[in-house]
mmCIF file of C-alpha atoms and ligand atoms in Angstrom:
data_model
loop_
_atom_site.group_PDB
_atom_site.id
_atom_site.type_symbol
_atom_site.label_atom_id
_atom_site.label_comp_id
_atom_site.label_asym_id
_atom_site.label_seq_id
_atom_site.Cartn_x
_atom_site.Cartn_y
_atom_site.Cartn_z
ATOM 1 C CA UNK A 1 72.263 80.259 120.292
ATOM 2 C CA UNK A 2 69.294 78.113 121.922
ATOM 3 C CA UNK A 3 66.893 79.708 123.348
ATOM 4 C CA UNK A 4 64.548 78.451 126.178
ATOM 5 C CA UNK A 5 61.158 80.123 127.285
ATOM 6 C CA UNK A 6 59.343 80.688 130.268
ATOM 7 C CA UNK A 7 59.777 78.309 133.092
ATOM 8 C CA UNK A 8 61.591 75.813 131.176
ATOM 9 C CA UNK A 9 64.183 77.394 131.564
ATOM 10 C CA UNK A 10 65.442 76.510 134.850
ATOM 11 C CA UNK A 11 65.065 72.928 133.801
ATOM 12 C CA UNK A 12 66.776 73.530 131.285
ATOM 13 C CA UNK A 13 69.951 75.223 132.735
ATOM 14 C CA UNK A 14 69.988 72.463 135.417
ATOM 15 C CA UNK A 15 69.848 69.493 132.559
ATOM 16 C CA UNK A 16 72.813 71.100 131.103
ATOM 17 C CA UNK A 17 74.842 71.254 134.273
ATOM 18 C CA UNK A 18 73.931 67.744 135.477
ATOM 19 C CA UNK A 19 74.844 66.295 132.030
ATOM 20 C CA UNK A 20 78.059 68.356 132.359
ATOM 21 C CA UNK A 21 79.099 66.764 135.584
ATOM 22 C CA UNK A 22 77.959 63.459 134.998
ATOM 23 C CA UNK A 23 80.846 63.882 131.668
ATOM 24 C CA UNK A 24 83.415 65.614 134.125
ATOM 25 C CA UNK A 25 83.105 63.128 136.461
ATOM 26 C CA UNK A 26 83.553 59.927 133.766
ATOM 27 C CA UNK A 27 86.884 61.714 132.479
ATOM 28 C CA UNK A 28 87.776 62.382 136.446
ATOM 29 C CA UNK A 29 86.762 58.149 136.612
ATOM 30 C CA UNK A 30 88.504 56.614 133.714
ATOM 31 C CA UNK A 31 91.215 59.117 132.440
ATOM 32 C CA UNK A 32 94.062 57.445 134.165
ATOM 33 C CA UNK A 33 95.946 60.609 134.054
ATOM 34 C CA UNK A 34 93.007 63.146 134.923
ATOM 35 C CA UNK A 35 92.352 60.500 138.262
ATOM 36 C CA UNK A 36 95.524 62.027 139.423
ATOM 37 C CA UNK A 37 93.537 65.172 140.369
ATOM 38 C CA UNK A 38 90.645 65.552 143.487
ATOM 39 C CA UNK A 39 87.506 66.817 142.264
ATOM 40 C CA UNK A 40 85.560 69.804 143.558
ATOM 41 C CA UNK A 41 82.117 70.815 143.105
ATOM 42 C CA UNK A 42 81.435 74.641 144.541
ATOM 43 C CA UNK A 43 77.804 76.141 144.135
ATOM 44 C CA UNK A 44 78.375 79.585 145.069
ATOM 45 C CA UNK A 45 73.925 80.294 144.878
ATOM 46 C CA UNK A 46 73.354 76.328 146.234
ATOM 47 C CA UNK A 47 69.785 77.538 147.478
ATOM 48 C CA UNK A 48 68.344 74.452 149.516
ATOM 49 C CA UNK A 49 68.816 71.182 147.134
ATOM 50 C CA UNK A 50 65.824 71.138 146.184
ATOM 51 C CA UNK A 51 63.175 74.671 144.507
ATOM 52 C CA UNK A 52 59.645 74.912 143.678
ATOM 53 C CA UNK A 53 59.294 76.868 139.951
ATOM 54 C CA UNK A 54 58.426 80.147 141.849
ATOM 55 C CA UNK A 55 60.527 82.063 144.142
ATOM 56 C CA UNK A 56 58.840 82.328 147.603
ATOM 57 C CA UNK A 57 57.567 86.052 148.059
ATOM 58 C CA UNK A 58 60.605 86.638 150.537
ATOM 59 C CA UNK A 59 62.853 86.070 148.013
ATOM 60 C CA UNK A 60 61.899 89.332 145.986
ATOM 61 C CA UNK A 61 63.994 90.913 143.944
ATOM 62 C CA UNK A 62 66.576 94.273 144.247
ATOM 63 C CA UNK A 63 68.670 94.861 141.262
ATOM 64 C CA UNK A 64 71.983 94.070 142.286
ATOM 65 C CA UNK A 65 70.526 90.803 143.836
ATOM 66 C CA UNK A 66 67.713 88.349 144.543
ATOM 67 C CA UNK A 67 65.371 89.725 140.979
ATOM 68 C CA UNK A 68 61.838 88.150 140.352
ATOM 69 C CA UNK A 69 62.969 85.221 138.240
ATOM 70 C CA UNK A 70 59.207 85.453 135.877
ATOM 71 C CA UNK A 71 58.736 81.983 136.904
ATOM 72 C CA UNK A 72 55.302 80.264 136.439
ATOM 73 C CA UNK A 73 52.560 79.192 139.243
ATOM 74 C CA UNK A 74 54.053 76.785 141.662
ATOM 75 C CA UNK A 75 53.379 73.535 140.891
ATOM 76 C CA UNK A 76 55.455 71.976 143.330
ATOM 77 C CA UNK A 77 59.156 70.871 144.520
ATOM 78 C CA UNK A 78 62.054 70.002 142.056
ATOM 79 C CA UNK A 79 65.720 68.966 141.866
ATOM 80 C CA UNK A 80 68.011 72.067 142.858
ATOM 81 C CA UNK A 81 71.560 72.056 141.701
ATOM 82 C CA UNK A 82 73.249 70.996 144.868
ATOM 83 C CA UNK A 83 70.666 67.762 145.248
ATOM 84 C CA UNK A 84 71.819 67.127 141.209
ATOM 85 C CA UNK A 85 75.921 67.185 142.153
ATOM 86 C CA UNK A 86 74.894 64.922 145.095
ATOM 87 C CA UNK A 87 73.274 62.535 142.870
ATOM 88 C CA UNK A 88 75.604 61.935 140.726
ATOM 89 C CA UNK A 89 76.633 58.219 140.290
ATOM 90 C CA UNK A 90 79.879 59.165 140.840
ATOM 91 C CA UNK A 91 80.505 61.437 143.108
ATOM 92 C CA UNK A 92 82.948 64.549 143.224
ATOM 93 C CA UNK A 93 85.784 64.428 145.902
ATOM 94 C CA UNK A 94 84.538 67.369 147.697
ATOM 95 C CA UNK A 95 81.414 69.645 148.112
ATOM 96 C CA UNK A 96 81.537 73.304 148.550
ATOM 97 C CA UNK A 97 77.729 74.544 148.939
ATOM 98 C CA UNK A 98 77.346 78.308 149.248
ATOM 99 C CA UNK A 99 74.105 80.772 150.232
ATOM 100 C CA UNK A 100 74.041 83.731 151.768
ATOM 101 C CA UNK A 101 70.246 83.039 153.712
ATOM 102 C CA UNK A 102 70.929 81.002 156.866
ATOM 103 C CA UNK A 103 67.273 78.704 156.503
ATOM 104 C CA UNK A 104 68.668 77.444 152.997
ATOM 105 C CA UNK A 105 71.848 76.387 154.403
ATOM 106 C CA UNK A 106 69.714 74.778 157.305
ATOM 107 C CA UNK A 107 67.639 72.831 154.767
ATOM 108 C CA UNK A 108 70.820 72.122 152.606
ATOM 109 C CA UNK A 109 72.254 70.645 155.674
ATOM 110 C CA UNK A 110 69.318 68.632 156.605
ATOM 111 C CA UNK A 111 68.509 67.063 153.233
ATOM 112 C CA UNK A 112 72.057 66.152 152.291
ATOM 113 C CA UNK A 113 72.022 64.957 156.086
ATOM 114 C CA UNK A 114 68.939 62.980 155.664
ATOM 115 C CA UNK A 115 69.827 61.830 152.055
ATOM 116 C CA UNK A 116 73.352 61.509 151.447
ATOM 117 C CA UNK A 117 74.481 60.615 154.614
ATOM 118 C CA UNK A 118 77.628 58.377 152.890
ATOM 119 C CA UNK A 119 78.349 62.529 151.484
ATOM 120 C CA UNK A 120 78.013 64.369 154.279
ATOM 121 C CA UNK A 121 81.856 64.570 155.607
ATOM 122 C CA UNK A 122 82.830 65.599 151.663
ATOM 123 C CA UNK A 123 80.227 68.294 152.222
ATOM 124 C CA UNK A 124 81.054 72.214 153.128
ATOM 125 C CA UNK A 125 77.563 74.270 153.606
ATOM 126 C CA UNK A 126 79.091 77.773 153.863
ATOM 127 C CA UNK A 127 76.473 80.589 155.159
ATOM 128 C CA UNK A 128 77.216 83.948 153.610
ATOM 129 C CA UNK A 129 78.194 85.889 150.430
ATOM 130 C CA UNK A 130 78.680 83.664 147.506
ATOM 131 C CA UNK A 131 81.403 86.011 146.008
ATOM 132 C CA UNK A 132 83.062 86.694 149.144
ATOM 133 C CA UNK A 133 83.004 82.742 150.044
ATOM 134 C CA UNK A 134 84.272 81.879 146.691
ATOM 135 C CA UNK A 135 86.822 84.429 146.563
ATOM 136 C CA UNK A 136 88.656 83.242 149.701
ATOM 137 C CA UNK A 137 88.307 79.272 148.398
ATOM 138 C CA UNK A 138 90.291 80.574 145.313
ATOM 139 C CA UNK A 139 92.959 81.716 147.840
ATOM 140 C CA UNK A 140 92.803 79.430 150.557
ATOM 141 C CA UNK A 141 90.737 76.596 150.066
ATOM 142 C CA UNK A 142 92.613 74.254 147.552
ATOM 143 C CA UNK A 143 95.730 73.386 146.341
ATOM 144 C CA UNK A 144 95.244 74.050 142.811
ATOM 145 C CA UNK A 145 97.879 72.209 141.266
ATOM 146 C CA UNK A 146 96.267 69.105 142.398
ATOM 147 C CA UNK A 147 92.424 69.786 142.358
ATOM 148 C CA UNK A 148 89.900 69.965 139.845
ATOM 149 C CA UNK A 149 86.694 71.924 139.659
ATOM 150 C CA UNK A 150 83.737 72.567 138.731
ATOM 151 C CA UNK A 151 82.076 76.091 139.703
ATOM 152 C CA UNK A 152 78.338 76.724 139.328
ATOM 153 C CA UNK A 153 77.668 80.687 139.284
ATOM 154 C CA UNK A 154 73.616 80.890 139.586
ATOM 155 C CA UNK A 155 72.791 84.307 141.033
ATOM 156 C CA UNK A 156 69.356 86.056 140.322
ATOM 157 C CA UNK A 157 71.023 89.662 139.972
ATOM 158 C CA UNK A 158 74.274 91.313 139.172
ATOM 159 C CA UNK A 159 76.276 89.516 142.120
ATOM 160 C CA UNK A 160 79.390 88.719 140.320
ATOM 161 C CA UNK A 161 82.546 91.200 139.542
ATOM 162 C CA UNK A 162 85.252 90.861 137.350
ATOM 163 C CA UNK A 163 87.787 90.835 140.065
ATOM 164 C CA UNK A 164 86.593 87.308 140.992
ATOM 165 C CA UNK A 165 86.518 85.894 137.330
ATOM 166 C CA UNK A 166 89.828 87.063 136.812
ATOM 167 C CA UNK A 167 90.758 85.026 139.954
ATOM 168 C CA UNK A 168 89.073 82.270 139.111
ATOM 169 C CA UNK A 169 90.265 82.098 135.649
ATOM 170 C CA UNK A 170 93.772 82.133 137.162
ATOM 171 C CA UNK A 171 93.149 78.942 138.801
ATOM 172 C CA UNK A 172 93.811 77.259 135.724
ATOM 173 C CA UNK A 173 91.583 74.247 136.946
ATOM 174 C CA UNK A 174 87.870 75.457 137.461
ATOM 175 C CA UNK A 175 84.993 75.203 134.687
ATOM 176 C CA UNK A 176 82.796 77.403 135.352
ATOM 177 C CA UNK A 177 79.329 77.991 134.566
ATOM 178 C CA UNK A 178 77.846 81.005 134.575
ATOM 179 C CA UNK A 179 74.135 82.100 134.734
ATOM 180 C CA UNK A 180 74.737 86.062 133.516
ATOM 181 C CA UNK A 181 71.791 88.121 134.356
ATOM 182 C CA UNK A 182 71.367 89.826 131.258
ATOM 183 C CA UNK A 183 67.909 91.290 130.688
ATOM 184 C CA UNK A 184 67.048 90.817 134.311
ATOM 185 C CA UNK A 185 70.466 92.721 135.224
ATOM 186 C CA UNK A 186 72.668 94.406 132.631
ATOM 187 C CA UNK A 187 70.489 95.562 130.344
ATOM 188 C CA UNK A 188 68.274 97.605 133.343
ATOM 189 C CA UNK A 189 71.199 99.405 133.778
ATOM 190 C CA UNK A 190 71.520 100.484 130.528
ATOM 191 C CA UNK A 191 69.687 103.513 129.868
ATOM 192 C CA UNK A 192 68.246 104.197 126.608
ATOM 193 C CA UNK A 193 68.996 106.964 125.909
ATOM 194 C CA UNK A 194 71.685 108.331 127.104
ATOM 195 C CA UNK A 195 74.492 107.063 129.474
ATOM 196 C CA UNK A 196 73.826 105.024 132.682
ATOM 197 C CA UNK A 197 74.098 107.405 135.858
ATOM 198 C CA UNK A 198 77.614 106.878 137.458
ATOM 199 C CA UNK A 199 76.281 104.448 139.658
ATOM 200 C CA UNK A 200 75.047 102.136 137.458
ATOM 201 C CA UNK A 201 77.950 103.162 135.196
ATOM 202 C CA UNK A 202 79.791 101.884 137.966
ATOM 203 C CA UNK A 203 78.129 98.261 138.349
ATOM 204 C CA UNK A 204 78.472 97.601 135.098
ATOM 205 C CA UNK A 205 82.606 98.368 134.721
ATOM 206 C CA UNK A 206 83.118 96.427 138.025
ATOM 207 C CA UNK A 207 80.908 92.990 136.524
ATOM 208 C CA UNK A 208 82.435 93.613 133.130
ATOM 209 C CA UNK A 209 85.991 94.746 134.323
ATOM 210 C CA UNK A 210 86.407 97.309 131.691
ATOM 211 C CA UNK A 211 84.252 100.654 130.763
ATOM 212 C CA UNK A 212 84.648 99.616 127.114
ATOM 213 C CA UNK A 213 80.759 98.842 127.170
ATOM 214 C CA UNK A 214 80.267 102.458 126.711
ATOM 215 C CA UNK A 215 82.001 102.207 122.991
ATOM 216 C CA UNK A 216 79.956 98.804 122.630
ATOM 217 C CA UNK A 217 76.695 99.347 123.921
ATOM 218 C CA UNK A 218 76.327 103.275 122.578
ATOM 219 C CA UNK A 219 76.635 105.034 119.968
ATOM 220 C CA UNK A 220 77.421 109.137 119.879
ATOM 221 C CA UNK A 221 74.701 111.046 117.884
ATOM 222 C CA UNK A 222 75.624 115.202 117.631
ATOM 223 C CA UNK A 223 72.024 117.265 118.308
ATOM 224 C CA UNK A 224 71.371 121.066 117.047
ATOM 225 C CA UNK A 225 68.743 123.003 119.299
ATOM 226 C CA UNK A 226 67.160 125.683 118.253
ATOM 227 C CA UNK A 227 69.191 127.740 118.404
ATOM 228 C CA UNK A 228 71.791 126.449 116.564
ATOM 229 C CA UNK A 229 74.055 125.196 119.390
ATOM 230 C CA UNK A 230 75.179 121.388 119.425
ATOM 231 C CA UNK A 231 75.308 119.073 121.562
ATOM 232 C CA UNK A 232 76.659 115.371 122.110
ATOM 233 C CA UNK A 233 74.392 112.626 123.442
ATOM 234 C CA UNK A 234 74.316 109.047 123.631
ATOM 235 C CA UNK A 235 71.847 106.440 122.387
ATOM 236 C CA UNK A 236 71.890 102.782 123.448
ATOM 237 C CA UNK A 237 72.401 100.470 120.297
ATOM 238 C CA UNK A 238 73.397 96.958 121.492
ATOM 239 C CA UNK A 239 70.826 94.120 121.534
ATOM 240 C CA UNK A 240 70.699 91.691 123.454
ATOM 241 C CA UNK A 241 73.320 89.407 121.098
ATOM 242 C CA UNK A 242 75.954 92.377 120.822
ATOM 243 C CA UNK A 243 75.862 92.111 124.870
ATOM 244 C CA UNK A 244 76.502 88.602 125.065
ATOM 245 C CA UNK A 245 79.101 88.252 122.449
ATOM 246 C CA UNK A 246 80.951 91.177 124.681
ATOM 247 C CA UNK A 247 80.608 88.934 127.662
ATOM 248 C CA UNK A 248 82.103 86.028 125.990
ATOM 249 C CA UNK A 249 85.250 88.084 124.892
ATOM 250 C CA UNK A 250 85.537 89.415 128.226
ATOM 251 C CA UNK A 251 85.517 85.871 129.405
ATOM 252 C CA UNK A 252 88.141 84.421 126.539
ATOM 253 C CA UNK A 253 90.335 87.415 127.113
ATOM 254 C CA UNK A 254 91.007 85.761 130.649
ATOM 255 C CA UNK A 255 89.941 82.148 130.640
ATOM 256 C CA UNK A 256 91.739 79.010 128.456
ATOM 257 C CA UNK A 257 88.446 78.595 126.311
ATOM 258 C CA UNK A 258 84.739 80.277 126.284
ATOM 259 C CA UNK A 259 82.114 78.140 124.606
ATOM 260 C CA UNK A 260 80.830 79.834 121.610
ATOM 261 C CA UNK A 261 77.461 78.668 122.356
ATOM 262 C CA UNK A 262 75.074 80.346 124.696
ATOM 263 C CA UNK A 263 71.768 79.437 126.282
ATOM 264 C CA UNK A 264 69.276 82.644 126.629
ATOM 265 C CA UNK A 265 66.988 81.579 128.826
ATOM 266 C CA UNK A 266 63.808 84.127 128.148
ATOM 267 C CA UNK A 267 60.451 84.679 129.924
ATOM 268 C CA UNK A 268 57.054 83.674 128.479
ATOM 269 C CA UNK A 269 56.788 86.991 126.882
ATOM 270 C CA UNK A 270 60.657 86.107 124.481
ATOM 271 C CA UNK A 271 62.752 88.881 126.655
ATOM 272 C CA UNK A 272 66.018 87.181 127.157
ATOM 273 C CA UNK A 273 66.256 86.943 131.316
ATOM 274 C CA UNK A 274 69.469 85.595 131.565
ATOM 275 C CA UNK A 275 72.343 84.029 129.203
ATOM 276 C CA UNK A 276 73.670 80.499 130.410
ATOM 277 C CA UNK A 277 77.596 80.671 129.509
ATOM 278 C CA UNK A 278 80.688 78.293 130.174
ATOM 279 C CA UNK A 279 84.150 78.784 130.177
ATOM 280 C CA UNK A 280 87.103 76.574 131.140
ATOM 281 C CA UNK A 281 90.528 77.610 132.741
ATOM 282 C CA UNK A 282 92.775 74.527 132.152
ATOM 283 C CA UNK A 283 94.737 74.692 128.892
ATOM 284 C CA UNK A 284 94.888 70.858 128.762
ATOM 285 C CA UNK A 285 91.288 70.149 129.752
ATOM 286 C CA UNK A 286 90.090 73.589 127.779
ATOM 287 C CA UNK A 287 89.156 71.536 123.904
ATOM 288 C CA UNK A 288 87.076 68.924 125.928
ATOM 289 C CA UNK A 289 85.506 70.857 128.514
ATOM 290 C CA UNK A 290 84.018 73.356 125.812
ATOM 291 C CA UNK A 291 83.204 70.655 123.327
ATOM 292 C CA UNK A 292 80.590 69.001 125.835
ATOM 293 C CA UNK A 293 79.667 72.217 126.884
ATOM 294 C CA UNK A 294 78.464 73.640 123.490
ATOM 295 C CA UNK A 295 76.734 70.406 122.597
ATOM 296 C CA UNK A 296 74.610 70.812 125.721
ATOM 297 C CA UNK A 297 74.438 74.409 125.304
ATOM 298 C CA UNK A 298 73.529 74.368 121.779
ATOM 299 C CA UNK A 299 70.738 71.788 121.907
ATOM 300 C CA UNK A 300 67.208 71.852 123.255
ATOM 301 C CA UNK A 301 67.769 69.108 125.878
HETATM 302 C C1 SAM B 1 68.665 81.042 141.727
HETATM 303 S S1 SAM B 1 68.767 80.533 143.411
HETATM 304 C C2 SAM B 1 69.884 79.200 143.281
HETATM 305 C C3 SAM B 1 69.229 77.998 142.865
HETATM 306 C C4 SAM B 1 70.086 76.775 142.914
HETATM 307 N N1 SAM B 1 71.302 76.912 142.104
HETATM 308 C C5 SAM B 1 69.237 75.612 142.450
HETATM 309 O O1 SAM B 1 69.375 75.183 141.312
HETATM 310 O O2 SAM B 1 68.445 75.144 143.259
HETATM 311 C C6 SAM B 1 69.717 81.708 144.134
HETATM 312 C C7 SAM B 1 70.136 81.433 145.579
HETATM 313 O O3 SAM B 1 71.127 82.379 145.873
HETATM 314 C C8 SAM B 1 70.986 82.771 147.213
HETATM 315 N N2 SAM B 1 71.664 84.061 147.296
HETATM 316 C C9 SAM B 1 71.197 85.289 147.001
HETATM 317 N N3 SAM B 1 72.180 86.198 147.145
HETATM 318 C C10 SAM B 1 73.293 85.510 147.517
HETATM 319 C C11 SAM B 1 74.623 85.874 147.783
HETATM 320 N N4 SAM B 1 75.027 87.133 147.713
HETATM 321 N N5 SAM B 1 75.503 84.903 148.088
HETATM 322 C C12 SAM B 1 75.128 83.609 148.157
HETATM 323 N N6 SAM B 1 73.860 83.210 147.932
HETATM 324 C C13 SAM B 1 72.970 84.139 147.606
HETATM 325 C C14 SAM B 1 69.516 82.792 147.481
HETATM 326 O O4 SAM B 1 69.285 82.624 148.861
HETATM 327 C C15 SAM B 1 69.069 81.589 146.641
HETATM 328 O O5 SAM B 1 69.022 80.433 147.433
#
């Protein structure tokens, strides 16, 4: 497991996805019979193209969504992921750029306008929810049996649900990458001591698809009072590895192949923030896809 501190972080998640589509797109190039398929590139948390290293102060955080990201002091404007898939020498077939707040999709718009003009009619900028938007592309938006994609899952908070990895899984021809909110989602929910209130118990089955987390994450202890009587309660006993090695057999008990390797990308002070995962849905593509995926998830890049 690699693990990348403090601000570096987002560099680091966005050197591993830009030398993952730079890869996808040489097999999509010279693999005669991979050239067969149009390529798709969906960002379902695109932002604008481009981010500074701190959130602006209108982007602050709520659990379930936009969470303080324990960035550094501004120090000015970098590559975003959607200004990365644009730059790629070669280019995917199609663009699907997704955010829910209409002034990024404005700026989105006007960069890739500005900059990629030659792009602009392979480009959809999609205002609104990234899960909702992606869910109805899964449905409608391709024909599956002759596109290939890749799906960048970047949320600050607990967005995604396991309703719409199942359905992307069942594409059988989307990589995705997944930025899981782990310390800055999951493991708030998780009460220390005894079980997460139904609401939060709730959150959790519907990202993880399954209430087995209760079994996973806690463990039963039997407590005497005073006066002799017992009584059950429940004590959280999962760290921060146990949680991600759930996630990943969540993800390969649906998807073709789940990287082994994670990324934990951790604040300044070592808490683990979020866990950088990949997992491929094509059977035939599965082997390769995760190979260049765990070398770039495995190394400091
Ligand atoms: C971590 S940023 C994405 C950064 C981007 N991937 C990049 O590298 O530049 C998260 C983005 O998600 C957007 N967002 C927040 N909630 C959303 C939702 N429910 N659906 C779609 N976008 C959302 C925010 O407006 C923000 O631009």
């Amino acid at each position: 497991m690699t693990h990348v501190f403090g601000g570096e972080w987002t560099e680091q998640k966005l050197v591993a996805l830009k030398k993952y589509l730079e890869a996808y797109r040489k097999i999509f190039t010279i693999n005669e019979k991979a050239r067969y398929f149009r390529t798709v590139y969906i960002d379902a948390f695109a932002g604008t193209g481009e981010r500074s290293d701190k959130a602006p102060a209108s982007e602050k955080p709520t659990l379930f969504d936009n969470t303080d990201i324990d960035a550094p002091q501004a120090t000015g404007l970098h590559k975003g992921s959607a200004r990365i898939a644009l730059e790629l020498e070669s280019p995917f077939d199609q663009y699907v750029f997704i955010d829910k707040n209409p002034k990024h999709t404005a700026g989105l718009t006007e960069m890739i306008e500005h900059d990629f003009p030659n792009l602009r009619s392979r480009c959809r900028i999609l205002t609104g929810d990234g899960v909702e938007i992606v869910r109805e592309q899964l449905i409608y938006g391709h024909d599956w049996k002759r596109t290939r994609a890749v799906l960048f899952i970047d949320p600050y908070g607990m967005n995604i649900h396991w309703d719409l990895i199942q359905r992307i899984a069942a594409t059988q021809a989307i990589d995705m990458w997944l930025l899981f909110p782990l310390g800055q989602g999951m493991n708030r929910l998780l009460s220390r001591d005894h079980l997460p209130n139904p609401g939060h118990s709730a959150k959790l089955t519907a990202v993880l698809g399954t209430d087995e987390w209760k079994t996973r994450f806690y463990s039963s202890q039997t407590q005497t009072d005073l006066f002799g009587i017992e009584s059950e309660s429940s004590l959280k006993t999962a760290t921060f590895e146990n949680m991600v090695e759930f996630l990943k057999e969540r993800l390969s008990s649906v998807f073709a192949g789940v990287a082994s390797d994670v990324m934990m990308l951790e604040n300044s002070k070592g808490s683990p923030l979020y866990a950088l995962c990949f997992a491929a849905a094509n059977k035939a593509g599965a082997k390769t896809a995760i190979r260049i995926a765990s070398d770039l998830l495995r190394t400091r890049l």
